[in-house]
PDB file of C-alpha atoms in Angstrom:
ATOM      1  CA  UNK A 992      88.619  66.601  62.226  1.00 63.00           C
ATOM      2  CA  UNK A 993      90.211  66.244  59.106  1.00 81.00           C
ATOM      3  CA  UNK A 994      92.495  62.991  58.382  1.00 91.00           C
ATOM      4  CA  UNK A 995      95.028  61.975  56.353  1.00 97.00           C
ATOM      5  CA  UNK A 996      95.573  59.416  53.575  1.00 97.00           C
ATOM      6  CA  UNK A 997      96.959  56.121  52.916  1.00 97.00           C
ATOM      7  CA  UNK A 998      96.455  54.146  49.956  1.00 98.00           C
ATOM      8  CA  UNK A 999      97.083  50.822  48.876  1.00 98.00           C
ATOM      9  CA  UNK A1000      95.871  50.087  45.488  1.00 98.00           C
ATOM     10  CA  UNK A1001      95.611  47.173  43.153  1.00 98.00           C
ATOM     11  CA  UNK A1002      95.702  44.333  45.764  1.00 98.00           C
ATOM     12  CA  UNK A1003      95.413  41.054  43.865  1.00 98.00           C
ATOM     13  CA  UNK A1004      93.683  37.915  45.195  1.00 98.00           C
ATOM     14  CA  UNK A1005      92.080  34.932  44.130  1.00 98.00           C
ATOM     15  CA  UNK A1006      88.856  34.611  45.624  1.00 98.00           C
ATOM     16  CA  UNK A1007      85.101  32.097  45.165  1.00 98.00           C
ATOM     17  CA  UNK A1008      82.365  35.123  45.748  1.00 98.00           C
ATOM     18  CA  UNK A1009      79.911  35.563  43.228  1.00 96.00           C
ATOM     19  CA  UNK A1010      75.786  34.031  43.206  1.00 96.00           C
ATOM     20  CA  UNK A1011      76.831  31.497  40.135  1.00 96.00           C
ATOM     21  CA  UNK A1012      78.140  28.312  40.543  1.00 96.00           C
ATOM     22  CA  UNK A1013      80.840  28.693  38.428  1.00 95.00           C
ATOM     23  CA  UNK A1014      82.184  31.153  39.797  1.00 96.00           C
ATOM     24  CA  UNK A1015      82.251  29.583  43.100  1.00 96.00           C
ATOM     25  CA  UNK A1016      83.781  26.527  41.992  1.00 96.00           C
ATOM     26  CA  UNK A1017      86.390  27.962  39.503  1.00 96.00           C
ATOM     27  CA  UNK A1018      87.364  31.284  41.255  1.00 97.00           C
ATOM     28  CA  UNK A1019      88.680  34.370  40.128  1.00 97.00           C
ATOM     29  CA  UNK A1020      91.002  37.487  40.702  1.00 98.00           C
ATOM     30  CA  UNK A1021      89.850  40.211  42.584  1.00 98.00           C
ATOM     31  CA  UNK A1022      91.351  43.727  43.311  1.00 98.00           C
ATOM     32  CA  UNK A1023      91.125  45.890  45.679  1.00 98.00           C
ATOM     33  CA  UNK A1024      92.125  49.766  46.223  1.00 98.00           C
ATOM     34  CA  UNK A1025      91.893  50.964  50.003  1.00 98.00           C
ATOM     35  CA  UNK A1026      92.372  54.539  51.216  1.00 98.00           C
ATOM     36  CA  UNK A1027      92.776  54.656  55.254  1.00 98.00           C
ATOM     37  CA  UNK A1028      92.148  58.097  56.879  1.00 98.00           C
ATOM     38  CA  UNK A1029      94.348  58.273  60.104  1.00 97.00           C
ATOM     39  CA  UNK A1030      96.593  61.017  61.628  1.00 96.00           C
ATOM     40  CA  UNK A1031      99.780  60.330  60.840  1.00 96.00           C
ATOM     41  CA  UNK A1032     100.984  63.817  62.661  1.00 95.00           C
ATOM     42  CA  UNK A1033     102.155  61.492  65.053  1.00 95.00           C
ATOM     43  CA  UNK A1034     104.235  58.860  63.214  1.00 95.00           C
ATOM     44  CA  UNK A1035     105.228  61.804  61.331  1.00 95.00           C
ATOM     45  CA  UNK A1036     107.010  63.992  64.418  1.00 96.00           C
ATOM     46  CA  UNK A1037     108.827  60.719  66.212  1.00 97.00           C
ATOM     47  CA  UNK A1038     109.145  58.812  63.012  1.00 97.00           C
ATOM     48  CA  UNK A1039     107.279  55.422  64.586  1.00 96.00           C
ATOM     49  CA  UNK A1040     105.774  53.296  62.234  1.00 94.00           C
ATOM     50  CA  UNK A1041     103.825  52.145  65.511  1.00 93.00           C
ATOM     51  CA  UNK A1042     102.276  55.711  65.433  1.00 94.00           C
ATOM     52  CA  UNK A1043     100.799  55.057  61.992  1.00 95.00           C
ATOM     53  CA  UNK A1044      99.129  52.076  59.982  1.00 96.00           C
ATOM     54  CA  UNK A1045     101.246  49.043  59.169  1.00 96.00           C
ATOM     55  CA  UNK A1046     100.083  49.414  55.284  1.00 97.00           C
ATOM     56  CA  UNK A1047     101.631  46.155  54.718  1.00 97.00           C
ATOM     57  CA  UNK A1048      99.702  44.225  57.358  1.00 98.00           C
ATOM     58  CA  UNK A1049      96.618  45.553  56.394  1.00 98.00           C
ATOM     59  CA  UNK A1050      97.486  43.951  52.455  1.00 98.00           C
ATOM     60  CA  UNK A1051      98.088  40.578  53.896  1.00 98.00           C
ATOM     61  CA  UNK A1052      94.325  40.858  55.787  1.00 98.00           C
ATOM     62  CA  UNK A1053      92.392  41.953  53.071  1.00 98.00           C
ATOM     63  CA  UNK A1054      93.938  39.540  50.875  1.00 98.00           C
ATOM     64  CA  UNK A1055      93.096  36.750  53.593  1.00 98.00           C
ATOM     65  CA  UNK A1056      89.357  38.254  53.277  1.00 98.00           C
ATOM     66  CA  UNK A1057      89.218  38.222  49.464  1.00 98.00           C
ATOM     67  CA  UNK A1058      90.573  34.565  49.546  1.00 98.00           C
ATOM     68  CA  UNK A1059      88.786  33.554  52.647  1.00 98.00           C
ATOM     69  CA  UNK A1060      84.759  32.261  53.349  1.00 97.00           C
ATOM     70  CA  UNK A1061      82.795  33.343  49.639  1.00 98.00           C
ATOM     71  CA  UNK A1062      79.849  35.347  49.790  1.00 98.00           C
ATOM     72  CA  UNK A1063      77.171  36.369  47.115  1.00 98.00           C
ATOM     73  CA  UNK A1064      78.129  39.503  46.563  1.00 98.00           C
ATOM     74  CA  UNK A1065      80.962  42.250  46.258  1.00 98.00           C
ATOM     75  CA  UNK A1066      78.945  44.628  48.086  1.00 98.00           C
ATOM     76  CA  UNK A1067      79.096  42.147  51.540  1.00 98.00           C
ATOM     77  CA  UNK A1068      83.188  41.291  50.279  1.00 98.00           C
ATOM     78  CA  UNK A1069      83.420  45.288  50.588  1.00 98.00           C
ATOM     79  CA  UNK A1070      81.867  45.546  54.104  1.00 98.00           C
ATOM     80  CA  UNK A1071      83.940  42.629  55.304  1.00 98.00           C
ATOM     81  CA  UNK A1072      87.262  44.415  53.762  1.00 98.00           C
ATOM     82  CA  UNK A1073      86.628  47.636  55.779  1.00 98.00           C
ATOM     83  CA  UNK A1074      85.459  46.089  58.644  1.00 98.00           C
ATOM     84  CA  UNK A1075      89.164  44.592  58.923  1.00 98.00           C
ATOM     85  CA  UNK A1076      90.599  47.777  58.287  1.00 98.00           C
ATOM     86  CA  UNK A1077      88.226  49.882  60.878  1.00 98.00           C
ATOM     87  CA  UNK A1078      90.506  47.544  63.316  1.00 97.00           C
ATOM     88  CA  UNK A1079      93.518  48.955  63.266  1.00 97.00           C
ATOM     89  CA  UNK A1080      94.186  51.402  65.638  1.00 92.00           C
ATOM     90  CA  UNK A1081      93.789  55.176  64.363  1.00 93.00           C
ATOM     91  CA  UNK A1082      92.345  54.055  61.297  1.00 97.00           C
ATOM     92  CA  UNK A1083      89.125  56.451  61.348  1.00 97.00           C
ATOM     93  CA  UNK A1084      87.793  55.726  58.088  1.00 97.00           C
ATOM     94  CA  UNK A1085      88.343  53.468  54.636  1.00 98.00           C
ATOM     95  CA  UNK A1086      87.205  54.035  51.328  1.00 98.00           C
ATOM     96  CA  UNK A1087      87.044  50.889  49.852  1.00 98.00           C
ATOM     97  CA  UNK A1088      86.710  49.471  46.256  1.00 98.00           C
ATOM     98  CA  UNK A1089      86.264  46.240  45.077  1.00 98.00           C
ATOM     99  CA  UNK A1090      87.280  45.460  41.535  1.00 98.00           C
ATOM    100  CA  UNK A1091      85.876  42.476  39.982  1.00 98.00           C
ATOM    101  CA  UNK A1092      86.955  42.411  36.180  1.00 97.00           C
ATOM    102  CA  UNK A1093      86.231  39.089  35.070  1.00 96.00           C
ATOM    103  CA  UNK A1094      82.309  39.420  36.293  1.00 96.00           C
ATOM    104  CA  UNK A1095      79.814  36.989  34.196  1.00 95.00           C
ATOM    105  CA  UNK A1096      78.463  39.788  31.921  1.00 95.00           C
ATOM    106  CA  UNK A1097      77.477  38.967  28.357  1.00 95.00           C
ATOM    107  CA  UNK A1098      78.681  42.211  26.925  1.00 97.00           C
ATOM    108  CA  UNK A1099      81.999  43.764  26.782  1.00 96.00           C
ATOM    109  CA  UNK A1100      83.044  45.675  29.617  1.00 96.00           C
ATOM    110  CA  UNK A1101      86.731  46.661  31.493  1.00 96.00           C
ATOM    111  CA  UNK A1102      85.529  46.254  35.075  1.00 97.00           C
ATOM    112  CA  UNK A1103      82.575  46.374  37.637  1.00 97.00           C
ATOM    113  CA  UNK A1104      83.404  48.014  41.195  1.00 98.00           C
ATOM    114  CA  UNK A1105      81.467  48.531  44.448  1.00 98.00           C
ATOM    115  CA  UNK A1106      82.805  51.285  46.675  1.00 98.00           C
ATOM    116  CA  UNK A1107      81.930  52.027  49.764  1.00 98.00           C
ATOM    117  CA  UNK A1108      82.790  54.345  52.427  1.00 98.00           C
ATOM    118  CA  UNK A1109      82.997  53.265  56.094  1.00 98.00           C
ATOM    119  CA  UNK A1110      83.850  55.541  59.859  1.00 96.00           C
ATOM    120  CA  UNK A1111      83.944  54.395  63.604  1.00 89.00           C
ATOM    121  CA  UNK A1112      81.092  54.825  65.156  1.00 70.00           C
TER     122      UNK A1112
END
């Protein structure tokens, strides 16, 4: 069945991940884009947001992951991030995509992402 689309992009948050120790001590900003694939037929005919996905609930949990417990890598800060979405009720899938611009590379660069793609089972 084909879904529809809700996107929140360019969620800031200050978060400790990364394998270096600086950049667990110091911190730095991460972004996130998110694109939830629901039916939102319903919502849509009685005009319910409790039909749909609260998009602004969902911001204030991935921002609680992206500041929350570090880990190594952006791939596992990914997983975590749609693993919070996949919660939500009628969410059936999330693109998600983890921006981390300020990454310790010795060359110049304007980002590194990890995006990943995640369904119920």
């Amino acid at each position: 069945m084909r879904v529809d689309r809700v996107a929140l992009r360019g969620l800031k948050a200050r978060g400790h991940h990364g394998v270096f120790p600086k950049e667990r001590e110091e911190g730095q900003t991460f972004v996130v884009d998110l694109v939830l694939g629901l039916d939102t037929r319903p919502a849509a005919a009685d005009d319910d947001l409790a039909k749909t996905v609260h998009y602004g609930i969902v911001a204030e949990e991935v921002v609680a992951v992206v500041e929350g417990e570090p880990v190594n890598l952006i791939e596992t800060l990914a997983e975590r991030i749609a693993q919070v979405c996949l919660k939500h009720e009628g969410v059936r899938e999330v693109e998600v995509c983890v921006h981390k611009p300020d990454a310790p590379i010795t060359v110049p660069f304007d980002d590194v992402t990890v995006t990943i793609t995640r369904s119920r089972a």
